[in-house]
Amino acid sequence: VNCRSPLSSGKAVVTTCSHLFCVDCAQGAFSTALVCPACETSLSQPDDIVTSELNPSEDYKSSVLAGLRPEVIMDIASRGLAFWTYQVTQGEC
């Protein structure tokens, strides 16, 4: 998949191997095989391919981490920064 569609629908499909796809391209790519079209990583686990809101509400952002231990929140934050760093070094999807 050589998707260059802008992610303007408010949603994107994200893989555990840190690749982003527009929803239309992801539906086509992942309906035939659970393999990342960008890097050929096997995506066989239930959470390996998820649809994500690109602009979550303030209420969602405030509540999503509520109740988690601080070390879990720090792990999530570290992963988020690593994902962001990877995305900005790869260019647009």
GROMACS .gro file of N, CA, C and O in nm:
model
  372
    1VAL      N    1   0.085  -0.117   0.000
    1VAL     CA    2   0.000   0.000   0.000
    1VAL      C    3   0.089   0.123   0.000
    1VAL      O    4   0.174   0.139   0.085
    2ASN      N    5   0.068   0.208  -0.097
    2ASN     CA    6   0.143   0.333  -0.107
    2ASN      C    7   0.045   0.448  -0.087
    2ASN      O    8   0.020   0.526  -0.175
    3CYS      N    9  -0.013   0.453   0.033
    3CYS     CA   10  -0.118   0.550   0.065
    3CYS      C   11  -0.058   0.687   0.090
    3CYS      O   12   0.030   0.702   0.174
    4ARG      N   13  -0.109   0.785   0.021
    4ARG     CA   14  -0.071   0.923   0.045
    4ARG      C   15  -0.195   1.007   0.073
    4ARG      O   16  -0.194   1.128   0.058
    5SER      N   17  -0.304   0.940   0.111
    5SER     CA   18  -0.428   1.011   0.140
    5SER      C   19  -0.412   1.091   0.269
    5SER      O   20  -0.356   1.041   0.366
    6PRO      N   21  -0.463   1.212   0.273
    6PRO     CA   22  -0.459   1.288   0.399
    6PRO      C   23  -0.550   1.222   0.501
    6PRO      O   24  -0.654   1.166   0.466
    7LEU      N   25  -0.510   1.226   0.624
    7LEU     CA   26  -0.589   1.165   0.731
    7LEU      C   27  -0.691   1.267   0.778
    7LEU      O   28  -0.684   1.319   0.888
    8SER      N   29  -0.789   1.295   0.692
    8SER     CA   30  -0.884   1.402   0.720
    8SER      C   31  -1.017   1.352   0.775
    8SER      O   32  -1.100   1.431   0.814
    9SER      N   33  -1.036   1.222   0.783
    9SER     CA   34  -1.164   1.170   0.830
    9SER      C   35  -1.177   1.175   0.981
    9SER      O   36  -1.283   1.147   1.036
   10GLY      N   37  -1.070   1.209   1.050
   10GLY     CA   38  -1.074   1.210   1.196
   10GLY      C   39  -1.032   1.077   1.256
   10GLY      O   40  -1.023   1.063   1.376
   11LYS      N   41  -1.008   0.978   1.170
   11LYS     CA   42  -0.967   0.846   1.216
   11LYS      C   43  -0.851   0.796   1.130
   11LYS      O   44  -0.836   0.834   1.015
   12ALA      N   45  -0.771   0.709   1.190
   12ALA     CA   46  -0.663   0.643   1.117
   12ALA      C   47  -0.650   0.502   1.174
   12ALA      O   48  -0.695   0.474   1.285
   13VAL      N   49  -0.591   0.415   1.097
   13VAL     CA   50  -0.564   0.280   1.143
   13VAL      C   51  -0.416   0.274   1.178
   13VAL      O   52  -0.331   0.316   1.100
   14VAL      N   53  -0.387   0.224   1.299
   14VAL     CA   54  -0.252   0.220   1.352
   14VAL      C   55  -0.216   0.075   1.380
   14VAL      O   56  -0.298  -0.001   1.431
   15THR      N   57  -0.093   0.039   1.347
   15THR     CA   58  -0.046  -0.097   1.374
   15THR      C   59   0.055  -0.097   1.490
   15THR      O   60   0.114   0.006   1.520
   16THR      N   61   0.076  -0.212   1.550
   16THR     CA   62   0.174  -0.221   1.658
   16THR      C   63   0.316  -0.201   1.607
   16THR      O   64   0.406  -0.175   1.686
   17CYS      N   65   0.337  -0.209   1.477
   17CYS     CA   66   0.469  -0.181   1.420
   17CYS      C   67   0.483  -0.033   1.384
   17CYS      O   68   0.575   0.007   1.313
   18SER      N   69   0.390   0.049   1.435
   18SER     CA   70   0.395   0.196   1.424
   18SER      C   71   0.369   0.252   1.286
   18SER      O   72   0.421   0.358   1.251
   19HIS      N   73   0.287   0.185   1.207
   19HIS     CA   74   0.250   0.239   1.077
   19HIS      C   75   0.107   0.289   1.081
   19HIS      O   76   0.021   0.231   1.145
   20LEU      N   77   0.083   0.400   1.011
   20LEU     CA   78  -0.048   0.465   1.002
   20LEU      C   79  -0.103   0.449   0.861
   20LEU      O   80  -0.028   0.464   0.764
   21PHE      N   81  -0.233   0.424   0.854
   21PHE     CA   82  -0.299   0.412   0.725
   21PHE      C   83  -0.433   0.483   0.731
   21PHE      O   84  -0.498   0.486   0.835
   22CYS      N   85  -0.476   0.539   0.618
   22CYS     CA   86  -0.611   0.591   0.614
   22CYS      C   87  -0.706   0.471   0.624
   22CYS      O   88  -0.667   0.358   0.594
   23VAL      N   89  -0.828   0.496   0.665
   23VAL     CA   90  -0.923   0.387   0.689
   23VAL      C   91  -0.950   0.310   0.561
   23VAL      O   92  -0.953   0.186   0.562
   24ASP      N   93  -0.966   0.379   0.448
   24ASP     CA   94  -0.996   0.310   0.322
   24ASP      C   95  -0.884   0.215   0.280
   24ASP      O   96  -0.910   0.100   0.244
   25CYS      N   97  -0.760   0.261   0.284
   25CYS     CA   98  -0.648   0.175   0.246
   25CYS      C   99  -0.633   0.058   0.343
   25CYS      O  100  -0.603  -0.054   0.303
   26ALA      N  101  -0.653   0.084   0.471
   26ALA     CA  102  -0.640  -0.023   0.571
   26ALA      C  103  -0.745  -0.130   0.550
   26ALA      O  104  -0.715  -0.250   0.560
   27GLN      N  105  -0.868  -0.090   0.519
   27GLN     CA  106  -0.973  -0.189   0.496
   27GLN      C  107  -0.936  -0.281   0.380
   27GLN      O  108  -0.954  -0.402   0.388
   28GLY      N  109  -0.881  -0.225   0.275
   28GLY     CA  110  -0.840  -0.306   0.162
   28GLY      C  111  -0.720  -0.394   0.194
   28GLY      O  112  -0.718  -0.513   0.163
   29ALA      N  113  -0.621  -0.337   0.260
   29ALA     CA  114  -0.497  -0.410   0.289
   29ALA      C  115  -0.518  -0.522   0.390
   29ALA      O  116  -0.467  -0.633   0.373
   30PHE      N  117  -0.593  -0.495   0.496
   30PHE     CA  118  -0.607  -0.593   0.603
   30PHE      C  119  -0.722  -0.690   0.583
   30PHE      O  120  -0.741  -0.782   0.661
   31SER      N  121  -0.800  -0.673   0.475
   31SER     CA  122  -0.905  -0.769   0.447
   31SER      C  123  -0.848  -0.894   0.380
   31SER      O  124  -0.907  -1.000   0.386
   32THR      N  125  -0.730  -0.880   0.319
   32THR     CA  126  -0.671  -0.995   0.250
   32THR      C  127  -0.568  -1.068   0.336
   32THR      O  128  -0.554  -1.189   0.324
   33ALA      N  129  -0.497  -0.996   0.422
   33ALA     CA  130  -0.395  -1.059   0.506
   33ALA      C  131  -0.368  -0.972   0.628
   33ALA      O  132  -0.375  -0.850   0.620
   34LEU      N  133  -0.336  -1.035   0.739
   34LEU     CA  134  -0.302  -0.960   0.860
   34LEU      C  135  -0.151  -0.941   0.867
   34LEU      O  136  -0.083  -0.987   0.958
   35VAL      N  137  -0.102  -0.871   0.765
   35VAL     CA  138   0.040  -0.841   0.753
   35VAL      C  139   0.051  -0.693   0.718
   35VAL      O  140  -0.023  -0.643   0.634
   36CYS      N  141   0.142  -0.623   0.784
   36CYS     CA  142   0.158  -0.481   0.757
   36CYS      C  143   0.210  -0.462   0.615
   36CYS      O  144   0.314  -0.517   0.578
   37PRO      N  145   0.139  -0.384   0.534
   37PRO     CA  146   0.184  -0.361   0.396
   37PRO      C  147   0.310  -0.276   0.389
   37PRO      O  148   0.379  -0.277   0.288
   38ALA      N  149   0.345  -0.206   0.496
   38ALA     CA  150   0.464  -0.121   0.494
   38ALA      C  151   0.591  -0.198   0.528
   38ALA      O  152   0.696  -0.172   0.471
   39CYS      N  153   0.581  -0.292   0.624
   39CYS     CA  154   0.703  -0.361   0.669
   39CYS      C  155   0.691  -0.514   0.674
   39CYS      O  156   0.786  -0.581   0.713
   40GLU      N  157   0.574  -0.564   0.638
   40GLU     CA  158   0.547  -0.708   0.633
   40GLU      C  159   0.551  -0.778   0.769
   40GLU      O  160   0.568  -0.898   0.778
   41THR      N  161   0.530  -0.702   0.878
   41THR     CA  162   0.518  -0.762   1.010
   41THR      C  163   0.385  -0.834   1.022
   41THR      O  164   0.282  -0.782   0.979
   42SER      N  165   0.385  -0.952   1.081
   42SER     CA  166   0.262  -1.026   1.107
   42SER      C  167   0.182  -0.953   1.214
   42SER      O  168   0.236  -0.912   1.317
   43LEU      N  169   0.053  -0.935   1.190
   43LEU     CA  170  -0.034  -0.863   1.282
   43LEU      C  171  -0.149  -0.955   1.323
   43LEU      O  172  -0.265  -0.930   1.294
   44SER      N  173  -0.115  -1.062   1.394
   44SER     CA  174  -0.213  -1.166   1.424
   44SER      C  175  -0.286  -1.150   1.557
   44SER      O  176  -0.385  -1.218   1.581
   45GLN      N  177  -0.239  -1.061   1.643
   45GLN     CA  178  -0.304  -1.042   1.774
   45GLN      C  179  -0.420  -0.943   1.760
   45GLN      O  180  -0.419  -0.855   1.674
   46PRO      N  181  -0.521  -0.955   1.847
   46PRO     CA  182  -0.640  -0.869   1.834
   46PRO      C  183  -0.610  -0.719   1.837
   46PRO      O  184  -0.678  -0.642   1.770
   47ASP      N  185  -0.512  -0.675   1.913
   47ASP     CA  186  -0.482  -0.531   1.922
   47ASP      C  187  -0.368  -0.487   1.831
   47ASP      O  188  -0.318  -0.376   1.846
   48ASP      N  189  -0.327  -0.569   1.736
   48ASP     CA  190  -0.219  -0.533   1.645
   48ASP      C  191  -0.260  -0.428   1.542
   48ASP      O  192  -0.178  -0.357   1.486
   49ILE      N  193  -0.391  -0.419   1.515
   49ILE     CA  194  -0.445  -0.323   1.418
   49ILE      C  195  -0.564  -0.256   1.486
   49ILE      O  196  -0.662  -0.322   1.518
   50VAL      N  197  -0.553  -0.125   1.508
   50VAL     CA  198  -0.663  -0.055   1.575
   50VAL      C  199  -0.697   0.073   1.499
   50VAL      O  200  -0.611   0.135   1.438
   51THR      N  201  -0.824   0.108   1.506
   51THR     CA  202  -0.869   0.236   1.451
   51THR      C  203  -0.862   0.337   1.564
   51THR      O  204  -0.909   0.312   1.675
   52SER      N  205  -0.802   0.450   1.536
   52SER     CA  206  -0.778   0.550   1.639
   52SER      C  207  -0.839   0.684   1.599
   52SER      O  208  -0.835   0.722   1.483
   53GLU      N  209  -0.896   0.752   1.699
   53GLU     CA  210  -0.945   0.889   1.681
   53GLU      C  211  -0.825   0.982   1.674
   53GLU      O  212  -0.738   0.978   1.761
   54LEU      N  213  -0.818   1.064   1.572
   54LEU     CA  214  -0.706   1.156   1.559
   54LEU      C  215  -0.722   1.281   1.645
   54LEU      O  216  -0.624   1.345   1.679
   55ASN      N  217  -0.844   1.312   1.680
   55ASN     CA  218  -0.871   1.431   1.762
   55ASN      C  219  -0.967   1.394   1.875
   55ASN      O  220  -1.083   1.434   1.874
   56PRO      N  221  -0.919   1.318   1.974
   56PRO     CA  222  -1.008   1.278   2.083
   56PRO      C  223  -1.054   1.399   2.165
   56PRO      O  224  -0.984   1.500   2.172
   57SER      N  225  -1.168   1.385   2.227
   57SER     CA  226  -1.223   1.494   2.309
   57SER      C  227  -1.137   1.517   2.433
   57SER      O  228  -1.062   1.428   2.476
   58GLU      N  229  -1.152   1.634   2.491
   58GLU     CA  230  -1.080   1.665   2.615
   58GLU      C  231  -1.123   1.571   2.727
   58GLU      O  232  -1.041   1.528   2.808
   59ASP      N  233  -1.252   1.537   2.732
   59ASP     CA  234  -1.300   1.444   2.834
   59ASP      C  235  -1.235   1.307   2.819
   59ASP      O  236  -1.197   1.244   2.917
   60TYR      N  237  -1.222   1.260   2.694
   60TYR     CA  238  -1.158   1.130   2.671
   60TYR      C  239  -1.012   1.135   2.717
   60TYR      O  240  -0.965   1.046   2.788
   61LYS      N  241  -0.941   1.240   2.678
   61LYS     CA  242  -0.800   1.252   2.716
   61LYS      C  243  -0.785   1.258   2.868
   61LYS      O  244  -0.689   1.203   2.923
   62SER      N  245  -0.879   1.322   2.936
   62SER     CA  246  -0.872   1.332   3.082
   62SER      C  247  -0.901   1.199   3.151
   62SER      O  248  -0.846   1.170   3.256
   63SER      N  249  -0.987   1.118   3.092
   63SER     CA  250  -1.031   0.997   3.161
   63SER      C  251  -0.958   0.869   3.121
   63SER      O  252  -0.960   0.772   3.195
   64VAL      N  253  -0.892   0.868   3.007
   64VAL     CA  254  -0.837   0.744   2.954
   64VAL      C  255  -0.730   0.682   3.046
   64VAL      O  256  -0.718   0.561   3.054
   65LEU      N  257  -0.655   0.762   3.117
   65LEU     CA  258  -0.550   0.710   3.204
   65LEU      C  259  -0.591   0.705   3.351
   65LEU      O  260  -0.513   0.659   3.435
   66ALA      N  261  -0.713   0.749   3.379
   66ALA     CA  262  -0.759   0.754   3.518
   66ALA      C  263  -0.754   0.616   3.583
   66ALA      O  264  -0.796   0.516   3.525
   67GLY      N  265  -0.697   0.611   3.701
   67GLY     CA  266  -0.692   0.487   3.777
   67GLY      C  267  -0.571   0.400   3.751
   67GLY      O  268  -0.550   0.301   3.821
   68LEU      N  269  -0.491   0.435   3.651
   68LEU     CA  270  -0.372   0.356   3.623
   68LEU      C  271  -0.258   0.397   3.716
   68LEU      O  272  -0.248   0.512   3.758
   69ARG      N  273  -0.172   0.302   3.746
   69ARG     CA  274  -0.054   0.330   3.829
   69ARG      C  275   0.038   0.427   3.754
   69ARG      O  276   0.048   0.423   3.632
   70PRO      N  277   0.110   0.512   3.826
   70PRO     CA  278   0.199   0.609   3.761
   70PRO      C  279   0.301   0.544   3.668
   70PRO      O  280   0.330   0.598   3.560
   71GLU      N  281   0.355   0.428   3.703
   71GLU     CA  282   0.454   0.363   3.616
   71GLU      C  283   0.390   0.315   3.484
   71GLU      O  284   0.456   0.314   3.381
   72VAL      N  285   0.262   0.279   3.488
   72VAL     CA  286   0.192   0.241   3.364
   72VAL      C  287   0.173   0.365   3.277
   72VAL      O  288   0.195   0.362   3.156
   73ILE      N  289   0.136   0.476   3.339
   73ILE     CA  290   0.118   0.601   3.265
   73ILE      C  291   0.251   0.645   3.203
   73ILE      O  292   0.256   0.687   3.087
   74MET      N  293   0.359   0.632   3.276
   74MET     CA  294   0.491   0.669   3.222
   74MET      C  295   0.529   0.578   3.105
   74MET      O  296   0.587   0.625   3.006
   75ASP      N  297   0.498   0.449   3.115
   75ASP     CA  298   0.526   0.357   3.005
   75ASP      C  299   0.446   0.397   2.881
   75ASP      O  300   0.500   0.401   2.770
   76ILE      N  301   0.319   0.429   2.900
   76ILE     CA  302   0.234   0.472   2.789
   76ILE      C  303   0.289   0.601   2.727
   76ILE      O  304   0.297   0.614   2.604
   77ALA      N  305   0.329   0.695   2.812
   77ALA     CA  306   0.384   0.822   2.763
   77ALA      C  307   0.513   0.798   2.683
   77ALA      O  308   0.533   0.856   2.576
   78SER      N  309   0.599   0.710   2.733
   78SER     CA  310   0.724   0.679   2.662
   78SER      C  311   0.696   0.617   2.526
   78SER      O  312   0.760   0.651   2.426
   79ARG      N  313   0.600   0.526   2.523
   79ARG     CA  314   0.564   0.464   2.395
   79ARG      C  315   0.505   0.566   2.299
   79ARG      O  316   0.531   0.563   2.178
   80GLY      N  317   0.424   0.659   2.353
   80GLY     CA  318   0.367   0.764   2.270
   80GLY      C  319   0.473   0.854   2.210
   80GLY      O  320   0.468   0.888   2.092
   81LEU      N  321   0.572   0.890   2.289
   81LEU     CA  322   0.682   0.972   2.237
   81LEU      C  323   0.765   0.896   2.134
   81LEU      O  324   0.806   0.954   2.033
   82ALA      N  325   0.788   0.768   2.156
   82ALA     CA  326   0.862   0.688   2.059
   82ALA      C  327   0.784   0.678   1.928
   82ALA      O  328   0.842   0.688   1.819
   83PHE      N  329   0.652   0.661   1.937
   83PHE     CA  330   0.568   0.653   1.818
   83PHE      C  331   0.575   0.786   1.742
   83PHE      O  332   0.593   0.788   1.621
   84TRP      N  333   0.561   0.898   1.814
   84TRP     CA  334   0.568   1.030   1.751
   84TRP      C  335   0.702   1.050   1.683
   84TRP      O  336   0.709   1.095   1.568
   85THR      N  337   0.811   1.014   1.751
   85THR     CA  338   0.945   1.030   1.694
   85THR      C  339   0.958   0.949   1.566
   85THR      O  340   1.010   0.997   1.465
   86TYR      N  341   0.910   0.826   1.568
   86TYR     CA  342   0.916   0.740   1.449
   86TYR      C  343   0.836   0.804   1.335
   86TYR      O  344   0.883   0.809   1.221
   87GLN      N  345   0.716   0.853   1.365
   87GLN     CA  346   0.631   0.910   1.260
   87GLN      C  347   0.695   1.033   1.197
   87GLN      O  348   0.691   1.049   1.075
   88VAL      N  349   0.752   1.122   1.276
   88VAL     CA  350   0.809   1.244   1.217
   88VAL      C  351   0.937   1.215   1.139
   88VAL      O  352   0.973   1.293   1.052
   89THR      N  353   1.003   1.104   1.167
   89THR     CA  354   1.122   1.071   1.089
   89THR      C  355   1.088   0.994   0.962
   89THR      O  356   1.171   0.984   0.873
   90GLN      N  357   0.965   0.942   0.952
   90GLN     CA  358   0.923   0.865   0.834
   90GLN      C  359   0.854   0.949   0.729
   90GLN      O  360   0.835   0.905   0.618
   91GLY      N  361   0.812   1.068   0.762
   91GLY     CA  362   0.737   1.150   0.666
   91GLY      C  363   0.591   1.113   0.672
   91GLY      O  364   0.546   1.034   0.753
   92GLU      N  365   0.513   1.172   0.585
   92GLU     CA  366   0.369   1.148   0.583
   92GLU      C  367   0.338   1.012   0.527
   92GLU      O  368   0.406   0.961   0.440
   93CYS      N  369   0.228   0.954   0.576
   93CYS     CA  370   0.180   0.824   0.527
   93CYS      C  371   0.095   0.844   0.407
   93CYS      O  372   0.021   0.936   0.396
   0.00000   0.00000   0.00000
